[in-house]
JSON list of N, CA and C in Angstrom, two decimals:
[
{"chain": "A", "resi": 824, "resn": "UNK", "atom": "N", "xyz": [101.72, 119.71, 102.09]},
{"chain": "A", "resi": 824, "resn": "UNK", "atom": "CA", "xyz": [103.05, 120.23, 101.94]},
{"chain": "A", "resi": 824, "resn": "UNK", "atom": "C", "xyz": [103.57, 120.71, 103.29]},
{"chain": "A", "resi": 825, "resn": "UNK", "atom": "N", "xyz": [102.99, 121.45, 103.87]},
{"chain": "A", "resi": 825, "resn": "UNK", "atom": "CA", "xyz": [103.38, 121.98, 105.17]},
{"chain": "A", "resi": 825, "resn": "UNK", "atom": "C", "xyz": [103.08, 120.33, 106.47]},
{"chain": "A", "resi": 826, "resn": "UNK", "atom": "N", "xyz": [102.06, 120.14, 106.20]},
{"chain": "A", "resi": 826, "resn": "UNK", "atom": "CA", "xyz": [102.43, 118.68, 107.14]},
{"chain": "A", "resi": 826, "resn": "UNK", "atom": "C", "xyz": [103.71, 118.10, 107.37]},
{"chain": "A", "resi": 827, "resn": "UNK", "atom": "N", "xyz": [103.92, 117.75, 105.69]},
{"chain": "A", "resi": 827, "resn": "UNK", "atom": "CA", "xyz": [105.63, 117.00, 105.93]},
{"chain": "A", "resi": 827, "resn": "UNK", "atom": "C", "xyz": [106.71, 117.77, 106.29]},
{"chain": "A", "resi": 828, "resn": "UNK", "atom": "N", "xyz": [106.77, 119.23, 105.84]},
{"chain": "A", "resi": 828, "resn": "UNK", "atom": "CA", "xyz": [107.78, 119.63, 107.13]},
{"chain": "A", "resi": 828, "resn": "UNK", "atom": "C", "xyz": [107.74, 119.99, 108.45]},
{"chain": "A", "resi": 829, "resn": "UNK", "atom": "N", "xyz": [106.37, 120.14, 109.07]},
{"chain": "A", "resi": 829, "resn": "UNK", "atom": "CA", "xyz": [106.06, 119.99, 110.19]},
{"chain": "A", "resi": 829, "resn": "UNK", "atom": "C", "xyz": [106.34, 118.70, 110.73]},
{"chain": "A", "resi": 830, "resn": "UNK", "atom": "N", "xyz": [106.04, 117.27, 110.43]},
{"chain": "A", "resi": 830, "resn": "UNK", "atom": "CA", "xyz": [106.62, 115.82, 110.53]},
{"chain": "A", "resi": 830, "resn": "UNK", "atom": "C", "xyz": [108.12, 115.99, 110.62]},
{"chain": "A", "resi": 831, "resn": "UNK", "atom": "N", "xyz": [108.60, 116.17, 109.65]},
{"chain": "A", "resi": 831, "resn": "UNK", "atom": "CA", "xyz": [110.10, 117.00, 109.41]},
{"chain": "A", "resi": 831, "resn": "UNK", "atom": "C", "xyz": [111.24, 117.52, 110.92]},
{"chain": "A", "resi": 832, "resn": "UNK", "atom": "N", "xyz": [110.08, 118.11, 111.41]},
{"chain": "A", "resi": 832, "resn": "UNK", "atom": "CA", "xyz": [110.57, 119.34, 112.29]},
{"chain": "A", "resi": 832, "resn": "UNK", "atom": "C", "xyz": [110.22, 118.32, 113.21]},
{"chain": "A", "resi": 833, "resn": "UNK", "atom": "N", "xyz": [109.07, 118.16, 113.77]},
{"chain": "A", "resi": 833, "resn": "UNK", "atom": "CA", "xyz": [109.03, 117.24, 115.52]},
{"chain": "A", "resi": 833, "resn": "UNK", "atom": "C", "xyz": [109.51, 115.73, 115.00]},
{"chain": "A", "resi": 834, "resn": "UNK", "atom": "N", "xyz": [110.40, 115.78, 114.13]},
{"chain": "A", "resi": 834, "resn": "UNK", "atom": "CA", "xyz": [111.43, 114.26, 114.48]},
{"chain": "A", "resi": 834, "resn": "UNK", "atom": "C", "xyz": [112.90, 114.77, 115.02]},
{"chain": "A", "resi": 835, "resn": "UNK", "atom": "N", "xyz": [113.23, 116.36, 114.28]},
{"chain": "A", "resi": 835, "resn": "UNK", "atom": "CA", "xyz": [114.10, 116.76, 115.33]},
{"chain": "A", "resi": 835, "resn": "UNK", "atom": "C", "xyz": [113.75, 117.15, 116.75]},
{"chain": "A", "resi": 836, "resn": "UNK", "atom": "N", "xyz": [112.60, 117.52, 117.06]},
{"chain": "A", "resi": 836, "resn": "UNK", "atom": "CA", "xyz": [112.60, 117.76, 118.57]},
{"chain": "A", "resi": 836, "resn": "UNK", "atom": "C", "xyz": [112.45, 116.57, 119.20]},
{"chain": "A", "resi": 837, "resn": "UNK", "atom": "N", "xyz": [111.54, 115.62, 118.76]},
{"chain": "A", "resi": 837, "resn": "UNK", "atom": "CA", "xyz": [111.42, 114.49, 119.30]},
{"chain": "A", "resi": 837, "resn": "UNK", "atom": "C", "xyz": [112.64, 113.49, 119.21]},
{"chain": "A", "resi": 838, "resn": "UNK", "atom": "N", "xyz": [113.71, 113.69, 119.23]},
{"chain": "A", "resi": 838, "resn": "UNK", "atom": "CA", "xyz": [114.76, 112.89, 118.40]},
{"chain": "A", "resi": 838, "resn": "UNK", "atom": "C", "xyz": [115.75, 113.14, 120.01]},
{"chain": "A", "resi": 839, "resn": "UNK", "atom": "N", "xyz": [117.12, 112.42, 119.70]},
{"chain": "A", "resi": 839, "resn": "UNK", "atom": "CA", "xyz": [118.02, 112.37, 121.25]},
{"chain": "A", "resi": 839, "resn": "UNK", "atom": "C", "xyz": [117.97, 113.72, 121.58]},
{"chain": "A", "resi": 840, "resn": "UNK", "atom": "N", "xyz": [117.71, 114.61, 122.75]},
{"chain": "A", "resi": 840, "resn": "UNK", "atom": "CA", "xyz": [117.73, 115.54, 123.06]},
{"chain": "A", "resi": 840, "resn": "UNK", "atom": "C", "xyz": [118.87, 116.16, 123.42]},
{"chain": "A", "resi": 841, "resn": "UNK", "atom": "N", "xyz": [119.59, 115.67, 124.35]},
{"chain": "A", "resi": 841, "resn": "UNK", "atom": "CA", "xyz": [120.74, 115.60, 124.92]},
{"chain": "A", "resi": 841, "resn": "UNK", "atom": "C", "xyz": [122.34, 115.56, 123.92]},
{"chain": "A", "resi": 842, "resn": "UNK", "atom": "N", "xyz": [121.95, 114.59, 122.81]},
{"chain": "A", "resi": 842, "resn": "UNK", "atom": "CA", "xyz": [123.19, 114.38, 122.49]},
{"chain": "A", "resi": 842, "resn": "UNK", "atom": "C", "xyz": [123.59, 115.08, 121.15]},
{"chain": "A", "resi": 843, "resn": "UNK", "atom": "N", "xyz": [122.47, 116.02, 120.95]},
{"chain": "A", "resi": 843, "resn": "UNK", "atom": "CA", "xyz": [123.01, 117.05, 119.85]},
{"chain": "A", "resi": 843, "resn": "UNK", "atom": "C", "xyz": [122.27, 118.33, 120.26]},
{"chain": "A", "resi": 844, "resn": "UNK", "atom": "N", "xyz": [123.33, 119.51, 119.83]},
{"chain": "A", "resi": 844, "resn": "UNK", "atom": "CA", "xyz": [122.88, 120.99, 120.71]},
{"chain": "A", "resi": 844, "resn": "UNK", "atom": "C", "xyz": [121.90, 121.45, 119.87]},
{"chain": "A", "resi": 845, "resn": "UNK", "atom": "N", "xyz": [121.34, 122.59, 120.00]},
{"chain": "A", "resi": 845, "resn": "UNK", "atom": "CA", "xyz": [120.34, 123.03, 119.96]},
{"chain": "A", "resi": 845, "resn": "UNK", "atom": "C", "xyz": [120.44, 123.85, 118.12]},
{"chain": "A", "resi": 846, "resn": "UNK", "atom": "N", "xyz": [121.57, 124.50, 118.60]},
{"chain": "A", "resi": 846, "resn": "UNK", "atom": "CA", "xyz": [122.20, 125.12, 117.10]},
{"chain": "A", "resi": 846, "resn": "UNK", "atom": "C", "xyz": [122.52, 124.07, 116.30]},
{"chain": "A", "resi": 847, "resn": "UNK", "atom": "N", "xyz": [122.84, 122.89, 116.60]},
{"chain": "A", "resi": 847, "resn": "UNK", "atom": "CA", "xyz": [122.72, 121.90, 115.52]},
{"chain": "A", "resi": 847, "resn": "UNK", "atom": "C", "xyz": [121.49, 121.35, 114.77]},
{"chain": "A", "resi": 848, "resn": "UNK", "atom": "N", "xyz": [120.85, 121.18, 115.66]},
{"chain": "A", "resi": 848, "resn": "UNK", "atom": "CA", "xyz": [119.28, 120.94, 114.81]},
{"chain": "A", "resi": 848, "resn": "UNK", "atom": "C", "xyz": [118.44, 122.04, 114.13]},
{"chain": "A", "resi": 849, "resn": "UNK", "atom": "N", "xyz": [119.10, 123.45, 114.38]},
{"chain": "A", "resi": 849, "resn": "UNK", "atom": "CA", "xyz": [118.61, 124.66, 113.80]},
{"chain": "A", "resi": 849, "resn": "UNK", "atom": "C", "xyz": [118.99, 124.72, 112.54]},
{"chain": "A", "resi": 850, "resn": "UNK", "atom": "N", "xyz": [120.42, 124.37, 112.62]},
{"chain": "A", "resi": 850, "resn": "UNK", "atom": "CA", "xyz": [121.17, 124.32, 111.10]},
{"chain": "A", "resi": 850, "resn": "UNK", "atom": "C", "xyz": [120.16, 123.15, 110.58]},
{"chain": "A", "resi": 851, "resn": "UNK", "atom": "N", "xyz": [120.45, 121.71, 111.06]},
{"chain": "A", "resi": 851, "resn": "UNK", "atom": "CA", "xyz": [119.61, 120.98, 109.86]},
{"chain": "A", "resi": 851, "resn": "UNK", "atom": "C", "xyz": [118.38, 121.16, 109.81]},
{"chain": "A", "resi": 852, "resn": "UNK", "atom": "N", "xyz": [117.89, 122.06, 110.47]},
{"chain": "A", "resi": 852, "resn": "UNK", "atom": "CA", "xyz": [116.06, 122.27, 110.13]},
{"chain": "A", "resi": 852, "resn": "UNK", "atom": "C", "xyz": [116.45, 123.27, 109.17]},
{"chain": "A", "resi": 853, "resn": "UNK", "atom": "N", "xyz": [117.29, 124.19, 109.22]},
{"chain": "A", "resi": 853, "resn": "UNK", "atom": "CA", "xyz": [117.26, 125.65, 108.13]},
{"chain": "A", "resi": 853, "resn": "UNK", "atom": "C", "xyz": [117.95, 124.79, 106.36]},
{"chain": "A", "resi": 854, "resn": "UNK", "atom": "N", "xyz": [118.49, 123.66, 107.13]},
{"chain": "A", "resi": 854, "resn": "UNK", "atom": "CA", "xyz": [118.99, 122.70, 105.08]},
{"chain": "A", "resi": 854, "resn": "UNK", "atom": "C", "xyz": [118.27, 122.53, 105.16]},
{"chain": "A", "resi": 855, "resn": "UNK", "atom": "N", "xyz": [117.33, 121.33, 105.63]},
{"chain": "A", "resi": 855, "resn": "UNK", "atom": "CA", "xyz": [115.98, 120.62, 105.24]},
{"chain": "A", "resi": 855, "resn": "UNK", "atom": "C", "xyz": [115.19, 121.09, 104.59]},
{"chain": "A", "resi": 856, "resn": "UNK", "atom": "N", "xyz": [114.64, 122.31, 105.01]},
{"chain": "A", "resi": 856, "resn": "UNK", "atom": "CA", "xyz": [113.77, 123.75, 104.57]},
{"chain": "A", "resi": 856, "resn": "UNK", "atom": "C", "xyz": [114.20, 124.35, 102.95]},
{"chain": "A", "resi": 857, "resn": "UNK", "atom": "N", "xyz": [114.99, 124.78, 103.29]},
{"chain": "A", "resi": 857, "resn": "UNK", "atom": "CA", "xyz": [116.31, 125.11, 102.18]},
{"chain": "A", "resi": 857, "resn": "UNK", "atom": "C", "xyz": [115.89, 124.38, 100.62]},
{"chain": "A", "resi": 858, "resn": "UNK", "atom": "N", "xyz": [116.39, 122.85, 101.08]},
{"chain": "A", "resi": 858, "resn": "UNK", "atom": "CA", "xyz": [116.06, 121.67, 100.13]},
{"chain": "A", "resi": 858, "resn": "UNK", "atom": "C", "xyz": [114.94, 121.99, 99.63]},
{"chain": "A", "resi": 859, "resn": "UNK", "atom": "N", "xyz": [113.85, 121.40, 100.41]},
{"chain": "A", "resi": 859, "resn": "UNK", "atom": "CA", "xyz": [112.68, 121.55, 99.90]},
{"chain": "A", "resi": 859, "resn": "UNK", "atom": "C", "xyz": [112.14, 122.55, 99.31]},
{"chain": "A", "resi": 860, "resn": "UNK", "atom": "N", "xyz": [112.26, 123.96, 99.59]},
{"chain": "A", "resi": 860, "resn": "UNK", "atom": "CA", "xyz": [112.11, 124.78, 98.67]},
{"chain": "A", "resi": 860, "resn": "UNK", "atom": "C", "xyz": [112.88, 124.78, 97.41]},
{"chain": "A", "resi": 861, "resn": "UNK", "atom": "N", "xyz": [114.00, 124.61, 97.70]},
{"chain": "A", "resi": 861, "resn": "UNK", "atom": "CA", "xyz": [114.70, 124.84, 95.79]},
{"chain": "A", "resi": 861, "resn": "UNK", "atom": "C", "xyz": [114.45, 123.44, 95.37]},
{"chain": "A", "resi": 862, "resn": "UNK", "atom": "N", "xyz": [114.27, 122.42, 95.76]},
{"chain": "A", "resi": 862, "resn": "UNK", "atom": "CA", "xyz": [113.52, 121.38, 95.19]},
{"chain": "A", "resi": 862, "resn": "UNK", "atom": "C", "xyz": [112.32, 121.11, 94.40]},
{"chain": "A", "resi": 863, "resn": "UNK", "atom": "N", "xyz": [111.65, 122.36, 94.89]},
{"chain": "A", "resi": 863, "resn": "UNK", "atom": "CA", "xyz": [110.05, 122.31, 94.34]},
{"chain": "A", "resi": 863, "resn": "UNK", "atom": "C", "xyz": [110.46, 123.63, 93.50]},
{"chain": "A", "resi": 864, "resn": "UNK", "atom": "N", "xyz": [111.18, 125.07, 93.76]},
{"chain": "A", "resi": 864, "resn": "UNK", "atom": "CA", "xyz": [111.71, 125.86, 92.78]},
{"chain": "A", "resi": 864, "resn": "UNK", "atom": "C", "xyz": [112.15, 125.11, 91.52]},
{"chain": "A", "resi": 865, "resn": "UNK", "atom": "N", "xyz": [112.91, 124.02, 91.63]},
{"chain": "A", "resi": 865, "resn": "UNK", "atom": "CA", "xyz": [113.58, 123.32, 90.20]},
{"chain": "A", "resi": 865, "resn": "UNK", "atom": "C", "xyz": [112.87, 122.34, 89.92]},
{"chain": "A", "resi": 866, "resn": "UNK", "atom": "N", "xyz": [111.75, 121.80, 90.03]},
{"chain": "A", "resi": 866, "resn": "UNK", "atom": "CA", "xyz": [111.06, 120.72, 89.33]},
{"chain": "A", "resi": 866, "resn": "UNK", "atom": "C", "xyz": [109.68, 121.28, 88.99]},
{"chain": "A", "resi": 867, "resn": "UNK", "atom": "N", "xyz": [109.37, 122.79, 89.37]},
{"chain": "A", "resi": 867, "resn": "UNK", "atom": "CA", "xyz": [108.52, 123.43, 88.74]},
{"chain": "A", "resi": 867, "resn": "UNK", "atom": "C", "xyz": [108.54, 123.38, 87.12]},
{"chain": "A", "resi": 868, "resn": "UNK", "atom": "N", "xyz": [109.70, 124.60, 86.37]},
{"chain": "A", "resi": 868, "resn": "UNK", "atom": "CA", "xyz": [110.08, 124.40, 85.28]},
{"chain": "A", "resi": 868, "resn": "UNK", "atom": "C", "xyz": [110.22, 123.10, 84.36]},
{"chain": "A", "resi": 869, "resn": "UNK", "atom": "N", "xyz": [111.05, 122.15, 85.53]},
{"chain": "A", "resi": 869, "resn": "UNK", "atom": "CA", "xyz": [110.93, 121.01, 84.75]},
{"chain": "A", "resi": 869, "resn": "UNK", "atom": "C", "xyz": [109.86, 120.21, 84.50]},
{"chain": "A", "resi": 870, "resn": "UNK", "atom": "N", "xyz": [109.22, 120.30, 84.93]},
{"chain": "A", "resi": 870, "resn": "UNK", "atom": "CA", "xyz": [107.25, 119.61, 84.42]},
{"chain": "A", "resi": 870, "resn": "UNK", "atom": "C", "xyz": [107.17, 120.30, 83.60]},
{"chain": "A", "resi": 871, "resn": "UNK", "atom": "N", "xyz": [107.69, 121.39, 82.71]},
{"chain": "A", "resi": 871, "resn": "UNK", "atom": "CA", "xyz": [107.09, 122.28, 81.67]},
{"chain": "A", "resi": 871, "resn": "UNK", "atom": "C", "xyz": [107.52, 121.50, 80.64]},
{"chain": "A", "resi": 872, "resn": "UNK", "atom": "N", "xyz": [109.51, 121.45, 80.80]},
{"chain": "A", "resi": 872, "resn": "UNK", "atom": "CA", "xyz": [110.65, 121.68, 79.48]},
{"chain": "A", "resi": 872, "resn": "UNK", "atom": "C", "xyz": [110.80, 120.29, 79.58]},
{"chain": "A", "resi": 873, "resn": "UNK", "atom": "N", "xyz": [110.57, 119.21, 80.64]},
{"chain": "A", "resi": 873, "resn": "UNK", "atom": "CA", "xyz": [110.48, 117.83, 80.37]},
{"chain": "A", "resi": 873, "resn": "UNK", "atom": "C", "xyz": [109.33, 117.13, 80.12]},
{"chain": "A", "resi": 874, "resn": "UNK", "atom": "N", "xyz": [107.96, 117.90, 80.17]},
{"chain": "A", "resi": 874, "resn": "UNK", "atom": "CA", "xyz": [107.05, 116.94, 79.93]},
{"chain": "A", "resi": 874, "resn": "UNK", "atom": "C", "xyz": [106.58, 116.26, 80.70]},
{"chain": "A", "resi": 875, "resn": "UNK", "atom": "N", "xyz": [106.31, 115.98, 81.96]},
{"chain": "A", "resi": 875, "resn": "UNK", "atom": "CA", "xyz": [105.95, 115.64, 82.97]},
{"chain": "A", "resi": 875, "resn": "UNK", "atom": "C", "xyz": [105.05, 115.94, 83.85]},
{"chain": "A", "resi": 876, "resn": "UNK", "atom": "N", "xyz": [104.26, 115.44, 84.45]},
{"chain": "A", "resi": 876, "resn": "UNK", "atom": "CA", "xyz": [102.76, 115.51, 85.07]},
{"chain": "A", "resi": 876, "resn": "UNK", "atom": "C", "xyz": [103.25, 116.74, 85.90]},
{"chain": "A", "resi": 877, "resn": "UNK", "atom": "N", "xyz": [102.59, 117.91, 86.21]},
{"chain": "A", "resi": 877, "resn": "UNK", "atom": "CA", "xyz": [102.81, 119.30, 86.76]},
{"chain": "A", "resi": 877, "resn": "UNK", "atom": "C", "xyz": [102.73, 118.46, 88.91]},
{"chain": "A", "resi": 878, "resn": "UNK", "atom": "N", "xyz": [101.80, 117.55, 88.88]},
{"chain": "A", "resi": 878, "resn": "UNK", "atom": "CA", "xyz": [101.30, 116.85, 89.95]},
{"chain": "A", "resi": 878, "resn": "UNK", "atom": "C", "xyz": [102.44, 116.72, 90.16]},
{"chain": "A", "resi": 879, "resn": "UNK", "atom": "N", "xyz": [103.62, 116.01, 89.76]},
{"chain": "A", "resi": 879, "resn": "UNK", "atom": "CA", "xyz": [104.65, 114.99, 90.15]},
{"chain": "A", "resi": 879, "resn": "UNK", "atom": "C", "xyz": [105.37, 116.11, 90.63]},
{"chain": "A", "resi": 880, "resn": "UNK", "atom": "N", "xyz": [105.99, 117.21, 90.20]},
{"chain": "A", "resi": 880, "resn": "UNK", "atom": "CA", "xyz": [106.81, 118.28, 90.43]},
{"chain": "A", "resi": 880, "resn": "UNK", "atom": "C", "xyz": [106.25, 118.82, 92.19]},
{"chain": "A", "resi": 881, "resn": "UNK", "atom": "N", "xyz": [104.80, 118.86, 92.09]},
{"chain": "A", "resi": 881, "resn": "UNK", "atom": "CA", "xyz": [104.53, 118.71, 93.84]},
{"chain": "A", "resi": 881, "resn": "UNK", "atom": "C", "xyz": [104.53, 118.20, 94.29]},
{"chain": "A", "resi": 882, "resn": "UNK", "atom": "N", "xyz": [104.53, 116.88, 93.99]},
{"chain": "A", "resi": 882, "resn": "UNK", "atom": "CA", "xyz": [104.46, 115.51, 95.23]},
{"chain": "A", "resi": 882, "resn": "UNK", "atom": "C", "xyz": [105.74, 114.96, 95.39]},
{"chain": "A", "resi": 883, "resn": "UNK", "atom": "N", "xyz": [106.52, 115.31, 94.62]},
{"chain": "A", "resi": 883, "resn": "UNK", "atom": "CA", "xyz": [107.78, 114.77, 95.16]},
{"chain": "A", "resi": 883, "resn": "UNK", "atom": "C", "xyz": [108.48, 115.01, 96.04]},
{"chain": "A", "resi": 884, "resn": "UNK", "atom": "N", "xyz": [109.17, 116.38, 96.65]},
{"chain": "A", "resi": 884, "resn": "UNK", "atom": "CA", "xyz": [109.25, 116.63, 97.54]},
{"chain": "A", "resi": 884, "resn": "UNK", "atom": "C", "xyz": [108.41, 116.43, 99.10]},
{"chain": "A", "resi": 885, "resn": "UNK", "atom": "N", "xyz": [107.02, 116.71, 98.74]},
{"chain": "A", "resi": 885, "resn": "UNK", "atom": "CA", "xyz": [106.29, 116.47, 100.04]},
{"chain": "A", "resi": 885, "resn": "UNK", "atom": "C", "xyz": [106.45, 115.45, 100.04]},
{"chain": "A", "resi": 886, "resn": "UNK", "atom": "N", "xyz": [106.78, 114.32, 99.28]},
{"chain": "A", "resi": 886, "resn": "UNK", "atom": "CA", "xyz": [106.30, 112.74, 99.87]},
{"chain": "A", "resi": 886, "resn": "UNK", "atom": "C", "xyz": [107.90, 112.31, 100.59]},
{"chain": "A", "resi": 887, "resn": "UNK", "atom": "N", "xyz": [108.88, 112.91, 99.72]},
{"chain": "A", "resi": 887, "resn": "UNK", "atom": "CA", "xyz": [110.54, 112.98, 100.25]},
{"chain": "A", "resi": 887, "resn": "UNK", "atom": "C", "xyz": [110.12, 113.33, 101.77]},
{"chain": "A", "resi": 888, "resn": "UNK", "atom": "N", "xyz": [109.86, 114.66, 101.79]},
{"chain": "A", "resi": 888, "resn": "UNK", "atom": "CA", "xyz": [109.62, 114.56, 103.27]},
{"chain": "A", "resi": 888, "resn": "UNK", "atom": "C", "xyz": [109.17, 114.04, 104.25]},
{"chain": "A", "resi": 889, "resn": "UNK", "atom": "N", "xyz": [107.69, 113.61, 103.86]},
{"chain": "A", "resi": 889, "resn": "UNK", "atom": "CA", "xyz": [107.11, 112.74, 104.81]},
{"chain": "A", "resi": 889, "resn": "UNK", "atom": "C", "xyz": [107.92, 111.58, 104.71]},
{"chain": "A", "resi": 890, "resn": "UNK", "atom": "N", "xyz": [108.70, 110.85, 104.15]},
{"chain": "A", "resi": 890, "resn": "UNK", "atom": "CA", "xyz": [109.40, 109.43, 104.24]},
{"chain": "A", "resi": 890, "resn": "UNK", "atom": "C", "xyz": [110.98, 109.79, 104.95]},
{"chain": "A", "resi": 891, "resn": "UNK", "atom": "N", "xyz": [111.00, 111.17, 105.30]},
{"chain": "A", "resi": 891, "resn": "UNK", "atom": "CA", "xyz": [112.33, 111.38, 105.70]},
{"chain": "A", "resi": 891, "resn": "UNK", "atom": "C", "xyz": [111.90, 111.61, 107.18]},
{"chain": "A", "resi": 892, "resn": "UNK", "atom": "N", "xyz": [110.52, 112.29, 107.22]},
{"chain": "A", "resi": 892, "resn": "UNK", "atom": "CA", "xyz": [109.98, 112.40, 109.01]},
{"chain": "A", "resi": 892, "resn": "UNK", "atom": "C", "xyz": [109.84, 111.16, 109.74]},
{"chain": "A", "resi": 893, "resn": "UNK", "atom": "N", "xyz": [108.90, 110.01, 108.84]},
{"chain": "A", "resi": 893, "resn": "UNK", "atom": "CA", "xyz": [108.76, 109.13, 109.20]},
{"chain": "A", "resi": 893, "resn": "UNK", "atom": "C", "xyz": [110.14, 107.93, 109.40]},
{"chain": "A", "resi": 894, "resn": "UNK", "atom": "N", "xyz": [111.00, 108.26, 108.93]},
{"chain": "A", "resi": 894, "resn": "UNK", "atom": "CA", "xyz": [111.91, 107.35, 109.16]},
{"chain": "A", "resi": 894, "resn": "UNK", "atom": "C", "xyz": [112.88, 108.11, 110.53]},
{"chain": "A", "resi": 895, "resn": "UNK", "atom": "N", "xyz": [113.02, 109.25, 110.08]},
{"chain": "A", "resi": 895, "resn": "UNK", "atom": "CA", "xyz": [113.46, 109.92, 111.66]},
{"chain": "A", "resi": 895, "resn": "UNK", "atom": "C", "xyz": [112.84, 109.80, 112.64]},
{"chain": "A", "resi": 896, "resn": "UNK", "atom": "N", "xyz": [111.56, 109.82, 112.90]},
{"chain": "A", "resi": 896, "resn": "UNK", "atom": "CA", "xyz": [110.61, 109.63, 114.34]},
{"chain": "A", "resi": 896, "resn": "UNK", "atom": "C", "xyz": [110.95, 108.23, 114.48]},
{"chain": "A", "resi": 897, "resn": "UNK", "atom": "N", "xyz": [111.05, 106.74, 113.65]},
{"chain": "A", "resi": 897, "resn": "UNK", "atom": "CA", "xyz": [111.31, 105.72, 113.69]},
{"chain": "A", "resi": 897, "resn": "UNK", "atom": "C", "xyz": [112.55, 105.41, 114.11]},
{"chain": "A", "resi": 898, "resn": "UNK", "atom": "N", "xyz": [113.74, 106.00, 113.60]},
{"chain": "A", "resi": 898, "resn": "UNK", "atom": "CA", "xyz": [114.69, 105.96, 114.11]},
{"chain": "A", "resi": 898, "resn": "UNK", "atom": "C", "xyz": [115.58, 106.58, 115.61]},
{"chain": "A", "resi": 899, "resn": "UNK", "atom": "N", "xyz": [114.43, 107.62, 115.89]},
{"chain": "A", "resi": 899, "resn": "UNK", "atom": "CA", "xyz": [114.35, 107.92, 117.38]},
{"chain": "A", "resi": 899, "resn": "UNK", "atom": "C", "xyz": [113.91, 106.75, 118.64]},
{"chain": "A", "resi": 900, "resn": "UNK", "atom": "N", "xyz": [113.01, 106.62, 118.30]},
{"chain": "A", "resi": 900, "resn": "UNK", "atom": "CA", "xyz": [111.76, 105.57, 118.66]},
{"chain": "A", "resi": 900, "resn": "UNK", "atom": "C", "xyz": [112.17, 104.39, 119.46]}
]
Protein backbone atom coordinates (compact mmCIF):
# COMPACT_ATOMS: atom_id res chain seq x y z
CA UNK A 1 0.00 0.00 0.00
CA UNK A 2 2.55 2.53 0.88
CA UNK A 3 4.84 1.36 -2.13
CA UNK A 4 2.24 2.56 -4.63
CA UNK A 5 2.07 5.89 -3.26
CA UNK A 6 5.57 6.18 -2.86
CA UNK A 7 5.73 5.04 -6.91
CA UNK A 8 2.95 7.69 -6.94
CA UNK A 9 5.10 10.40 -5.52
CA UNK A 10 8.74 9.87 -7.44
CA UNK A 11 6.73 10.00 -10.86
CA UNK A 12 6.01 13.51 -9.74
CA UNK A 13 9.52 14.31 -8.86
CA UNK A 14 10.87 12.39 -11.52
CA UNK A 15 8.46 13.88 -14.07
CA UNK A 16 9.26 17.55 -16.27
CA UNK A 17 10.84 19.51 -13.62
CA UNK A 18 10.91 22.75 -15.03
CA UNK A 19 7.62 22.98 -16.62
CA UNK A 20 5.34 22.69 -13.64
CA UNK A 21 6.00 24.64 -10.16
CA UNK A 22 6.58 23.16 -7.22
CA UNK A 23 3.09 24.10 -5.50
CA UNK A 24 1.59 22.41 -8.33
CA UNK A 25 2.77 19.01 -7.78
CA UNK A 26 2.09 19.56 -3.97
CA UNK A 27 -1.51 20.10 -4.74
CA UNK A 28 -1.66 16.91 -6.96
CA UNK A 29 0.33 14.84 -4.51
CA UNK A 30 -2.12 16.21 -1.53
CA UNK A 31 -5.52 14.87 -4.30
CA UNK A 32 -3.77 11.75 -5.09
CA UNK A 33 -3.34 11.02 -1.30
CA UNK A 34 -6.74 12.41 -0.57
CA UNK A 35 -8.24 9.81 -3.23
CA UNK A 36 -6.71 7.03 -2.04
CA UNK A 37 -7.60 7.35 1.34
CA UNK A 38 -11.39 8.00 0.95
CA UNK A 39 -11.18 5.37 -1.64
CA UNK A 40 -10.18 2.66 0.66
CA UNK A 41 -12.49 4.67 3.55
CA UNK A 42 -15.57 3.84 1.01
CA UNK A 43 -14.94 0.39 -0.25
CA UNK A 44 -14.25 -0.74 3.27
CA UNK A 45 -18.05 -0.77 4.20
CA UNK A 46 -18.82 -1.78 0.90
CA UNK A 47 -17.17 -5.37 1.06
CA UNK A 48 -19.55 -5.69 4.06
CA UNK A 49 -23.23 -4.24 2.57
CA UNK A 50 -22.24 -5.54 -1.02
CA UNK A 51 -20.83 -8.77 -0.47
CA UNK A 52 -17.61 -8.71 -1.79
CA UNK A 53 -14.17 -10.24 -1.09
CA UNK A 54 -12.89 -7.81 2.02
CA UNK A 55 -9.29 -8.49 -0.23
CA UNK A 56 -10.75 -6.56 -3.21
CA UNK A 57 -11.74 -3.39 -1.07
CA UNK A 58 -7.66 -3.35 -0.45
CA UNK A 59 -6.31 -4.07 -3.59
CA UNK A 60 -8.03 -1.83 -5.49
CA UNK A 61 -6.80 1.21 -4.80
CA UNK A 62 -3.14 0.05 -4.28
CA UNK A 63 -3.15 -1.57 -7.64
CA UNK A 64 -5.00 1.99 -9.09
CA UNK A 65 -1.99 3.37 -7.85
CA UNK A 66 0.68 1.41 -8.85
CA UNK A 67 -0.85 1.53 -12.61
CA UNK A 68 -1.17 5.30 -12.21
CA UNK A 69 2.84 5.50 -11.01
CA UNK A 70 3.74 3.28 -13.55
CA UNK A 71 2.18 4.97 -16.35
CA UNK A 72 3.44 8.43 -15.05
CA UNK A 73 7.20 7.38 -14.73
CA UNK A 74 6.43 5.99 -18.43
CA UNK A 75 5.06 8.91 -19.55
CA UNK A 76 7.97 11.01 -18.24
CA UNK A 77 10.48 8.64 -19.64
Amino acid sequence: MLASLVLVAASFVFGPLRSVAAGTRVFYGTIVGLTFKYLQDLLAPAATVFGFSPIWAILTPTLGCFLLGFYLLRRSA
